[in-house]
PDB file of C-alpha atoms in Angstrom:
ATOM      1  CA  MET V   1      13.039 -22.751   5.053  1.00 53.00           C
ATOM      2  CA  LEU V   2      14.364 -19.751   3.104  1.00 58.00           C
ATOM      3  CA  ILE V   3      10.818 -18.683   2.232  1.00 56.00           C
ATOM      4  CA  ILE V   4       9.784 -18.805   5.903  1.00 59.00           C
ATOM      5  CA  ALA V   5      12.788 -16.675   6.821  1.00 59.00           C
ATOM      6  CA  PHE V   6      11.912 -14.235   4.028  1.00 58.00           C
ATOM      7  CA  LYS V   7       8.319 -13.945   5.307  1.00 57.00           C
ATOM      8  CA  LEU V   8       9.521 -13.188   8.824  1.00 59.00           C
ATOM      9  CA  LEU V   9      12.293 -10.742   7.902  1.00 66.00           C
ATOM     10  CA  ILE V  10      11.244  -8.698   4.862  1.00 64.00           C
ATOM     11  CA  THR V  11       8.167  -7.043   6.392  1.00 66.00           C
ATOM     12  CA  PRO V  12       9.909  -5.932   9.625  1.00 69.00           C
ATOM     13  CA  LEU V  13      12.710  -4.499   7.502  1.00 71.00           C
ATOM     14  CA  MET V  14      10.329  -2.543   5.294  1.00 69.00           C
ATOM     15  CA  ILE V  15       8.044  -1.239   8.013  1.00 68.00           C
ATOM     16  CA  GLY V  16      11.047  -0.226  10.119  1.00 71.00           C
ATOM     17  CA  THR V  17      12.497   1.678   7.161  1.00 71.00           C
ATOM     18  CA  VAL V  18       9.216   3.483   6.458  1.00 68.00           C
ATOM     19  CA  THR V  19       8.783   4.361  10.127  1.00 68.00           C
ATOM     20  CA  MET V  20      12.245   5.890  10.350  1.00 71.00           C
ATOM     21  CA  ALA V  21      11.740   7.754   7.056  1.00 68.00           C
ATOM     22  CA  GLY V  22       8.444   9.173   8.286  1.00 64.00           C
ATOM     23  CA  ARG V  23      10.018  10.402  11.500  1.00 66.00           C
ATOM     24  CA  ARG V  24      12.895  11.944   9.584  1.00 68.00           C
ATOM     25  CA  TRP V  25      11.141  13.502   6.564  1.00 64.00           C
ATOM     26  CA  GLY V  26       7.474  13.724   7.510  1.00 61.00           C
ATOM     27  CA  SER V  27       4.094  12.231   6.716  1.00 56.00           C
ATOM     28  CA  VAL V  28       4.067  12.946   2.969  1.00 58.00           C
ATOM     29  CA  VAL V  29       7.277  10.985   2.349  1.00 63.00           C
ATOM     30  CA  SER V  30       6.066   8.252   4.679  1.00 60.00           C
ATOM     31  CA  GLY V  31       2.837   8.025   2.697  1.00 57.00           C
ATOM     32  CA  LEU V  32       4.737   7.803  -0.574  1.00 63.00           C
ATOM     33  CA  LEU V  33       6.724   4.851   0.722  1.00 68.00           C
ATOM     34  CA  ILE V  34       3.650   3.110   2.187  1.00 64.00           C
ATOM     35  CA  GLY V  35       1.888   3.401  -1.179  1.00 61.00           C
ATOM     36  CA  LEU V  36       4.552   1.220  -2.761  1.00 73.00           C
ATOM     37  CA  PRO V  37       3.911  -2.553  -2.671  1.00 80.00           C
ATOM     38  CA  LEU V  38       5.560  -3.076   0.734  1.00 74.00           C
ATOM     39  CA  THR V  39       3.298  -5.974   1.688  1.00 75.00           C
ATOM     40  CA  SER V  40       1.834  -7.008  -1.666  1.00 81.00           C
ATOM     41  CA  GLY V  41       5.266  -7.020  -3.333  1.00 84.00           C
ATOM     42  CA  PRO V  42       6.743  -9.562  -0.889  1.00 82.00           C
ATOM     43  CA  ILE V  43       3.455 -11.484  -1.005  1.00 82.00           C
ATOM     44  CA  SER V  44       3.682 -11.655  -4.805  1.00 88.00           C
ATOM     45  CA  PHE V  45       7.298 -12.832  -4.618  1.00 88.00           C
ATOM     46  CA  ILE V  46       6.391 -15.509  -2.065  1.00 85.00           C
ATOM     47  CA  LEU V  47       3.457 -16.688  -4.202  1.00 87.00           C
ATOM     48  CA  ALA V  48       5.774 -17.032  -7.195  1.00 90.00           C
ATOM     49  CA  CYS V  49       8.193 -19.137  -5.149  1.00 87.00           C
ATOM     50  CA  GLU V  50       5.533 -21.300  -3.472  1.00 85.00           C
ATOM     51  CA  TYR V  51       2.811 -21.644  -6.138  1.00 88.00           C
ATOM     52  CA  GLY V  52       4.605 -20.882  -9.392  1.00 91.00           C
ATOM     53  CA  VAL V  53       5.011 -17.958 -11.770  1.00 93.00           C
ATOM     54  CA  ASP V  54       1.660 -18.493 -13.510  1.00 93.00           C
ATOM     55  CA  PHE V  55      -0.208 -18.211 -10.198  1.00 92.00           C
ATOM     56  CA  ALA V  56       1.769 -15.094  -9.212  1.00 91.00           C
ATOM     57  CA  ALA V  57       1.254 -13.453 -12.614  1.00 92.00           C
ATOM     58  CA  GLN V  58      -2.507 -13.919 -12.340  1.00 91.00           C
ATOM     59  CA  SER V  59      -2.421 -12.704  -8.750  1.00 91.00           C
ATOM     60  CA  ALA V  60      -0.573  -9.572  -9.908  1.00 92.00           C
ATOM     61  CA  ILE V  61      -3.628  -8.609 -11.955  1.00 92.00           C
ATOM     62  CA  GLY V  62      -5.816  -8.911  -8.866  1.00 91.00           C
ATOM     63  CA  GLY V  63      -3.223  -6.987  -6.875  1.00 89.00           C
ATOM     64  CA  MET V  64      -3.398  -4.093  -9.294  1.00 90.00           C
ATOM     65  CA  ALA V  65      -7.192  -3.976  -9.170  1.00 92.00           C
ATOM     66  CA  GLY V  66      -7.003  -4.325  -5.401  1.00 91.00           C
ATOM     67  CA  GLN V  67      -5.063  -1.060  -5.095  1.00 92.00           C
ATOM     68  CA  ILE V  68      -8.254   0.688  -6.162  1.00 95.00           C
ATOM     69  CA  SER V  69      -9.646  -0.453  -2.816  1.00 95.00           C
ATOM     70  CA  ILE V  70      -6.647   1.112  -1.087  1.00 93.00           C
ATOM     71  CA  CYS V  71      -7.526   4.417  -2.728  1.00 95.00           C
ATOM     72  CA  MET V  72     -11.052   4.040  -1.350  1.00 96.00           C
ATOM     73  CA  PHE V  73      -9.601   3.323   2.093  1.00 96.00           C
ATOM     74  CA  CYS V  74      -7.459   6.459   1.954  1.00 95.00           C
ATOM     75  CA  LEU V  75     -10.257   8.676   0.648  1.00 96.00           C
ATOM     76  CA  THR V  76     -12.662   7.491   3.351  1.00 97.00           C
ATOM     77  CA  TYR V  77     -10.167   7.786   6.191  1.00 96.00           C
ATOM     78  CA  ALA V  78      -8.921  11.229   5.110  1.00 94.00           C
ATOM     79  CA  HIS V  79     -12.422  12.709   5.182  1.00 93.00           C
ATOM     80  CA  VAL V  80     -13.804  10.850   8.193  1.00 95.00           C
ATOM     81  CA  ALA V  81     -10.713  11.754  10.249  1.00 93.00           C
ATOM     82  CA  GLN V  82     -11.552  15.442  10.012  1.00 90.00           C
ATOM     83  CA  ARG V  83     -14.573  14.817  12.254  1.00 91.00           C
ATOM     84  CA  PHE V  84     -13.904  11.619  14.198  1.00 91.00           C
ATOM     85  CA  HIS V  85     -11.071   9.989  16.142  1.00 91.00           C
ATOM     86  CA  TRP V  86      -8.961   7.151  14.743  1.00 90.00           C
ATOM     87  CA  PRO V  87     -11.059   4.108  15.863  1.00 91.00           C
ATOM     88  CA  ILE V  88     -14.138   5.262  13.926  1.00 94.00           C
ATOM     89  CA  SER V  89     -11.982   6.368  11.014  1.00 94.00           C
ATOM     90  CA  ILE V  90     -10.353   2.932  10.796  1.00 94.00           C
ATOM     91  CA  VAL V  91     -13.641   1.033  10.961  1.00 95.00           C
ATOM     92  CA  LEU V  92     -15.255   3.092   8.192  1.00 96.00           C
ATOM     93  CA  ALA V  93     -12.130   3.100   6.008  1.00 95.00           C
ATOM     94  CA  VAL V  94     -11.668  -0.679   6.295  1.00 94.00           C
ATOM     95  CA  ALA V  95     -15.362  -1.107   5.492  1.00 96.00           C
ATOM     96  CA  ALA V  96     -14.805   0.969   2.342  1.00 96.00           C
ATOM     97  CA  PHE V  97     -11.860  -1.259   1.396  1.00 95.00           C
ATOM     98  CA  LEU V  98     -13.866  -4.462   1.906  1.00 94.00           C
ATOM     99  CA  LEU V  99     -16.901  -3.165   0.008  1.00 96.00           C
ATOM    100  CA  SER V 100     -14.684  -2.099  -2.873  1.00 95.00           C
ATOM    101  CA  THR V 101     -12.890  -5.469  -2.876  1.00 94.00           C
ATOM    102  CA  THR V 102     -16.211  -7.333  -2.911  1.00 94.00           C
ATOM    103  CA  ALA V 103     -17.384  -5.293  -5.878  1.00 94.00           C
ATOM    104  CA  LEU V 104     -14.096  -5.711  -7.756  1.00 94.00           C
ATOM    105  CA  ASN V 105     -14.114  -9.478  -7.235  1.00 92.00           C
ATOM    106  CA  ARG V 106     -17.357  -9.741  -9.190  1.00 92.00           C
ATOM    107  CA  PHE V 107     -15.375  -9.065 -12.371  1.00 90.00           C
ATOM    108  CA  THR V 108     -12.743 -11.177 -14.088  1.00 90.00           C
ATOM    109  CA  TRP V 109      -9.867  -8.742 -14.399  1.00 91.00           C
ATOM    110  CA  GLN V 110      -7.307  -8.557 -17.197  1.00 93.00           C
ATOM    111  CA  LEU V 111      -3.940  -6.830 -16.940  1.00 93.00           C
ATOM    112  CA  LEU V 112      -4.418  -3.662 -18.988  1.00 94.00           C
ATOM    113  CA  PRO V 113      -7.985  -2.865 -17.826  1.00 94.00           C
ATOM    114  CA  ALA V 114      -6.830  -3.232 -14.215  1.00 94.00           C
ATOM    115  CA  PHE V 115      -3.806  -1.004 -14.871  1.00 95.00           C
ATOM    116  CA  PHE V 116      -5.737   1.831 -16.518  1.00 95.00           C
ATOM    117  CA  SER V 117      -8.597   1.620 -14.009  1.00 95.00           C
ATOM    118  CA  LEU V 118      -6.100   2.061 -11.192  1.00 95.00           C
ATOM    119  CA  LEU V 119      -4.434   5.036 -12.890  1.00 94.00           C
ATOM    120  CA  CYS V 120      -7.801   6.764 -13.359  1.00 95.00           C
ATOM    121  CA  CYS V 121      -8.668   6.097  -9.727  1.00 95.00           C
ATOM    122  CA  ILE V 122      -5.346   7.580  -8.551  1.00 93.00           C
ATOM    123  CA  VAL V 123      -5.924  10.803 -10.508  1.00 92.00           C
ATOM    124  CA  VAL V 124      -9.456  11.268  -9.160  1.00 95.00           C
ATOM    125  CA  VAL V 125      -8.781  10.349  -5.521  1.00 94.00           C
ATOM    126  CA  SER V 126      -5.577  12.404  -5.280  1.00 90.00           C
ATOM    127  CA  ARG V 127      -7.634  15.451  -6.249  1.00 91.00           C
ATOM    128  CA  LEU V 128     -10.267  14.623  -3.629  1.00 94.00           C
ATOM    129  CA  ILE V 129      -7.664  14.510  -0.831  1.00 91.00           C
ATOM    130  CA  PRO V 130      -6.114  17.994  -0.654  1.00 83.00           C
ATOM    131  CA  LEU V 131      -2.564  18.516   0.574  1.00 79.00           C
ATOM    132  CA  ARG V 132      -3.131  20.255   3.904  1.00 76.00           C
ATOM    133  CA  PRO V 133      -0.750  22.823   5.414  1.00 73.00           C
ATOM    134  CA  VAL V 134       0.488  21.629   8.792  1.00 67.00           C
ATOM    135  CA  GLN V 135       2.902  22.831  11.418  1.00 60.00           C
ATOM    136  CA  SER V 136       5.873  20.632  12.161  1.00 52.00           C
ATOM    137  CA  LYS V 137       5.338  18.873  15.462  1.00 55.00           C
ATOM    138  CA  VAL V 138       7.661  16.250  16.858  1.00 51.00           C
ATOM    139  CA  SER V 139       6.457  13.919  19.601  1.00 56.00           C
ATOM    140  CA  ALA V 140       8.249  10.949  21.046  1.00 57.00           C
ATOM    141  CA  PRO V 141       6.389   7.726  20.119  1.00 59.00           C
ATOM    142  CA  PRO V 142       5.782   5.080  22.797  1.00 61.00           C
ATOM    143  CA  ARG V 143       8.232   2.184  23.040  1.00 65.00           C
ATOM    144  CA  TRP V 144       5.693  -0.306  21.716  1.00 62.00           C
ATOM    145  CA  ASP V 145       5.022   1.779  18.570  1.00 62.00           C
ATOM    146  CA  LEU V 146       7.463   0.107  16.158  1.00 67.00           C
ATOM    147  CA  PRO V 147       7.116  -3.479  17.505  1.00 73.00           C
ATOM    148  CA  ALA V 148       3.324  -3.220  17.178  1.00 69.00           C
ATOM    149  CA  ARG V 149       3.611  -2.065  13.568  1.00 67.00           C
ATOM    150  CA  ILE V 150       6.044  -4.861  12.698  1.00 72.00           C
ATOM    151  CA  PHE V 151       3.994  -7.599  14.373  1.00 75.00           C
ATOM    152  CA  THR V 152       0.734  -6.562  12.683  1.00 71.00           C
ATOM    153  CA  ALA V 153       2.181  -6.358   9.178  1.00 69.00           C
ATOM    154  CA  THR V 154       4.246  -9.554   9.434  1.00 73.00           C
ATOM    155  CA  THR V 155       1.265 -11.544  10.701  1.00 76.00           C
ATOM    156  CA  PHE V 156      -0.809 -10.461   7.697  1.00 72.00           C
ATOM    157  CA  VAL V 157       1.871 -11.445   5.173  1.00 70.00           C
ATOM    158  CA  VAL V 158       2.277 -14.903   6.736  1.00 74.00           C
ATOM    159  CA  VAL V 159      -1.478 -15.558   6.945  1.00 75.00           C
ATOM    160  CA  LEU V 160      -2.333 -14.428   3.405  1.00 70.00           C
ATOM    161  CA  THR V 161       0.497 -16.343   1.732  1.00 70.00           C
ATOM    162  CA  THR V 162      -0.533 -19.449   3.676  1.00 75.00           C
ATOM    163  CA  LEU V 163      -4.174 -19.168   2.532  1.00 72.00           C
ATOM    164  CA  ALA V 164      -3.437 -18.035  -1.034  1.00 72.00           C
ATOM    165  CA  ASP V 165      -3.904 -21.428  -2.667  1.00 71.00           C
ATOM    166  CA  ALA V 166      -7.391 -21.776  -1.164  1.00 78.00           C
ATOM    167  CA  LEU V 167      -8.355 -18.199  -2.077  1.00 80.00           C
ATOM    168  CA  GLY V 168      -7.168 -18.447  -5.675  1.00 82.00           C
ATOM    169  CA  PRO V 169      -4.976 -15.987  -7.603  1.00 83.00           C
ATOM    170  CA  GLN V 170      -7.464 -13.160  -8.206  1.00 83.00           C
ATOM    171  CA  LEU V 171      -8.858 -12.940  -4.661  1.00 84.00           C
ATOM    172  CA  SER V 172      -5.373 -13.356  -3.200  1.00 81.00           C
ATOM    173  CA  GLY V 173      -4.276 -10.443  -5.347  1.00 82.00           C
ATOM    174  CA  LEU V 174      -7.262  -8.319  -4.401  1.00 86.00           C
ATOM    175  CA  LEU V 175      -6.623  -8.904  -0.704  1.00 84.00           C
ATOM    176  CA  ALA V 176      -2.826  -8.509  -0.911  1.00 79.00           C
ATOM    177  CA  PRO V 177      -3.011  -4.679  -0.778  1.00 80.00           C
ATOM    178  CA  PHE V 178      -5.120  -4.863   2.424  1.00 83.00           C
ATOM    179  CA  PRO V 179      -4.075  -1.672   4.238  1.00 83.00           C
ATOM    180  CA  VAL V 180      -2.009  -3.230   6.997  1.00 77.00           C
ATOM    181  CA  PHE V 181       0.584  -0.475   6.773  1.00 74.00           C
ATOM    182  CA  GLY V 182      -2.114   2.103   6.074  1.00 81.00           C
ATOM    183  CA  ILE V 183      -4.119   1.183   9.178  1.00 84.00           C
ATOM    184  CA  VAL V 184      -1.083   1.097  11.434  1.00 78.00           C
ATOM    185  CA  PHE V 185       0.498   4.292  10.170  1.00 79.00           C
ATOM    186  CA  ALA V 186      -2.780   6.204   9.856  1.00 88.00           C
ATOM    187  CA  ALA V 187      -3.894   5.287  13.376  1.00 86.00           C
ATOM    188  CA  PHE V 188      -0.559   6.181  14.966  1.00 81.00           C
ATOM    189  CA  THR V 189      -0.240   9.392  12.948  1.00 84.00           C
ATOM    190  CA  HIS V 190      -3.840  10.378  13.681  1.00 89.00           C
ATOM    191  CA  SER V 191      -3.513   9.831  17.427  1.00 86.00           C
ATOM    192  CA  GLN V 192      -0.069  11.445  17.705  1.00 82.00           C
ATOM    193  CA  GLN V 193      -0.122  14.261  15.126  1.00 84.00           C
ATOM    194  CA  GLY V 194      -3.727  14.920  14.156  1.00 87.00           C
ATOM    195  CA  ALA V 195      -6.102  14.600  11.221  1.00 88.00           C
ATOM    196  CA  LYS V 196      -4.388  17.022   8.827  1.00 88.00           C
ATOM    197  CA  VAL V 197      -1.043  15.238   8.985  1.00 87.00           C
ATOM    198  CA  THR V 198      -2.859  11.928   8.543  1.00 90.00           C
ATOM    199  CA  SER V 199      -4.622  13.270   5.454  1.00 90.00           C
ATOM    200  CA  ASN V 200      -1.246  14.167   3.931  1.00 87.00           C
ATOM    201  CA  LEU V 201       0.020  10.684   4.744  1.00 85.00           C
ATOM    202  CA  LEU V 202      -2.962   9.076   3.000  1.00 90.00           C
ATOM    203  CA  ARG V 203      -2.652  11.355  -0.007  1.00 88.00           C
ATOM    204  CA  GLY V 204       0.961  10.239  -0.303  1.00 82.00           C
ATOM    205  CA  ILE V 205      -0.202   6.627  -0.378  1.00 84.00           C
ATOM    206  CA  VAL V 206      -2.587   7.388  -3.224  1.00 89.00           C
ATOM    207  CA  VAL V 207       0.006   9.331  -5.229  1.00 83.00           C
ATOM    208  CA  SER V 208       2.656   6.642  -4.860  1.00 80.00           C
ATOM    209  CA  SER V 209       0.183   4.041  -6.112  1.00 87.00           C
ATOM    210  CA  VAL V 210       1.501   4.991  -9.555  1.00 88.00           C
ATOM    211  CA  GLY V 211       4.672   3.168  -8.522  1.00 87.00           C
ATOM    212  CA  TYR V 212       2.534   0.290  -7.264  1.00 88.00           C
ATOM    213  CA  ALA V 213       0.815   0.069 -10.659  1.00 92.00           C
ATOM    214  CA  THR V 214       4.212   0.070 -12.356  1.00 92.00           C
ATOM    215  CA  PHE V 215       5.438  -2.771 -10.163  1.00 93.00           C
ATOM    216  CA  PHE V 216       2.524  -5.040 -10.984  1.00 94.00           C
ATOM    217  CA  ILE V 217       2.275  -4.222 -14.677  1.00 95.00           C
ATOM    218  CA  VAL V 218       5.889  -5.432 -14.906  1.00 95.00           C
ATOM    219  CA  VAL V 219       5.198  -8.549 -12.831  1.00 95.00           C
ATOM    220  CA  GLY V 220       2.030  -9.380 -14.727  1.00 93.00           C
ATOM    221  CA  SER V 221       3.680  -8.835 -18.111  1.00 94.00           C
ATOM    222  CA  PHE V 222       7.105 -10.452 -17.705  1.00 95.00           C
ATOM    223  CA  LEU V 223       7.113 -12.909 -14.807  1.00 94.00           C
ATOM    224  CA  THR V 224       6.369 -16.001 -16.878  1.00 92.00           C
ATOM    225  CA  GLU V 225       8.970 -15.013 -19.503  1.00 92.00           C
ATOM    226  CA  LEU V 226      11.862 -13.526 -17.511  1.00 93.00           C
ATOM    227  CA  GLY V 227      11.598 -15.534 -14.311  1.00 92.00           C
ATOM    228  CA  ILE V 228      11.400 -14.520 -10.673  1.00 93.00           C
ATOM    229  CA  ALA V 229      14.704 -12.789  -9.911  1.00 91.00           C
ATOM    230  CA  LEU V 230      14.962 -10.496 -12.939  1.00 95.00           C
ATOM    231  CA  THR V 231      11.257  -9.611 -13.012  1.00 95.00           C
ATOM    232  CA  TYR V 232      10.989  -8.585  -9.362  1.00 93.00           C
ATOM    233  CA  LEU V 233      14.264  -6.664  -9.451  1.00 93.00           C
ATOM    234  CA  MET V 234      13.155  -4.751 -12.524  1.00 95.00           C
ATOM    235  CA  ALA V 235       9.680  -4.171 -11.070  1.00 93.00           C
ATOM    236  CA  ALA V 236      11.061  -2.815  -7.792  1.00 89.00           C
ATOM    237  CA  ILE V 237      13.492  -0.409  -9.477  1.00 90.00           C
ATOM    238  CA  LEU V 238      10.853   0.928 -11.871  1.00 90.00           C
ATOM    239  CA  ALA V 239       8.223   1.267  -9.112  1.00 87.00           C
ATOM    240  CA  VAL V 240      10.476   3.398  -6.909  1.00 82.00           C
ATOM    241  CA  SER V 241      11.651   5.475  -9.877  1.00 84.00           C
ATOM    242  CA  VAL V 242       8.163   6.163 -11.236  1.00 83.00           C
ATOM    243  CA  SER V 243       6.730   6.955  -7.806  1.00 74.00           C
ATOM    244  CA  GLY V 244       9.532   9.402  -7.101  1.00 73.00           C
ATOM    245  CA  MET V 245       9.231  11.137 -10.488  1.00 78.00           C
ATOM    246  CA  TYR V 246       5.448  11.393 -10.199  1.00 69.00           C
ATOM    247  CA  TYR V 247       5.765  12.913  -6.732  1.00 64.00           C
ATOM    248  CA  PHE V 248       8.333  15.551  -7.691  1.00 69.00           C
ATOM    249  CA  ILE V 249       6.549  16.492 -10.916  1.00 69.00           C
ATOM    250  CA  SER V 250       3.245  16.924  -9.066  1.00 61.00           C
ATOM    251  CA  ARG V 251       4.979  19.070  -6.432  1.00 61.00           C
ATOM    252  CA  LYS V 252       6.554  21.269  -9.117  1.00 61.00           C
ATOM    253  CA  LEU V 253       3.204  21.790 -10.826  1.00 55.00           C
ATOM    254  CA  LYS V 254       1.686  23.003  -7.560  1.00 56.00           C
ATOM    255  CA  GLN V 255       4.406  25.641  -7.008  1.00 54.00           C
TER     256      GLN V 255
END
């Protein structure tokens, strides 16, 4: 019963927080928050509670490799959006994610290779998505904006955690980063604020994937030894800290 309540409450809380942060501080900060494991982190926690720490630790390896597919999603969307509207951008970006996931699932991933592959991918893709200068533009979102975001993300978390046992740990991990938040936020940002702002949002997702990698290297390394509570607390704190430091250091280097 507690797990069901967690599934239904944690995602609305996170997506609501990111939405408010994006409206307050802009698309780059919003992208940085979305790049953290906002869906895959809760999914990993739920898998540990429902299927055991060994299953969740193995899934964490797939989750780390799966973030490479998120980088491919962001790269595709950022470039396609400069020429096409959001529906075409979403279709092509999701196709890039699925193609990447299919290719990644052909390998049997180990923790450190997945970690370093993701870091290399982050460096390359962040350079291929330039930070675009934009003018500040505030527009009132429609009333259904936030409820639609919450419903979409929560549905995905519930469905994937329900099917995880049938999918197995690696494929569950690879699919856990599916860009639910990315699709929702990119589409709304693209339609309301334009392609350049959306590109900055997506670049933020890629940059903050360093925090994502930190989260899952901790989970994959320590979950079976330290247990659920301590591991996920430590992973969350380190992920936010590393993502923030990486962001501010990269900004300083560009000045």
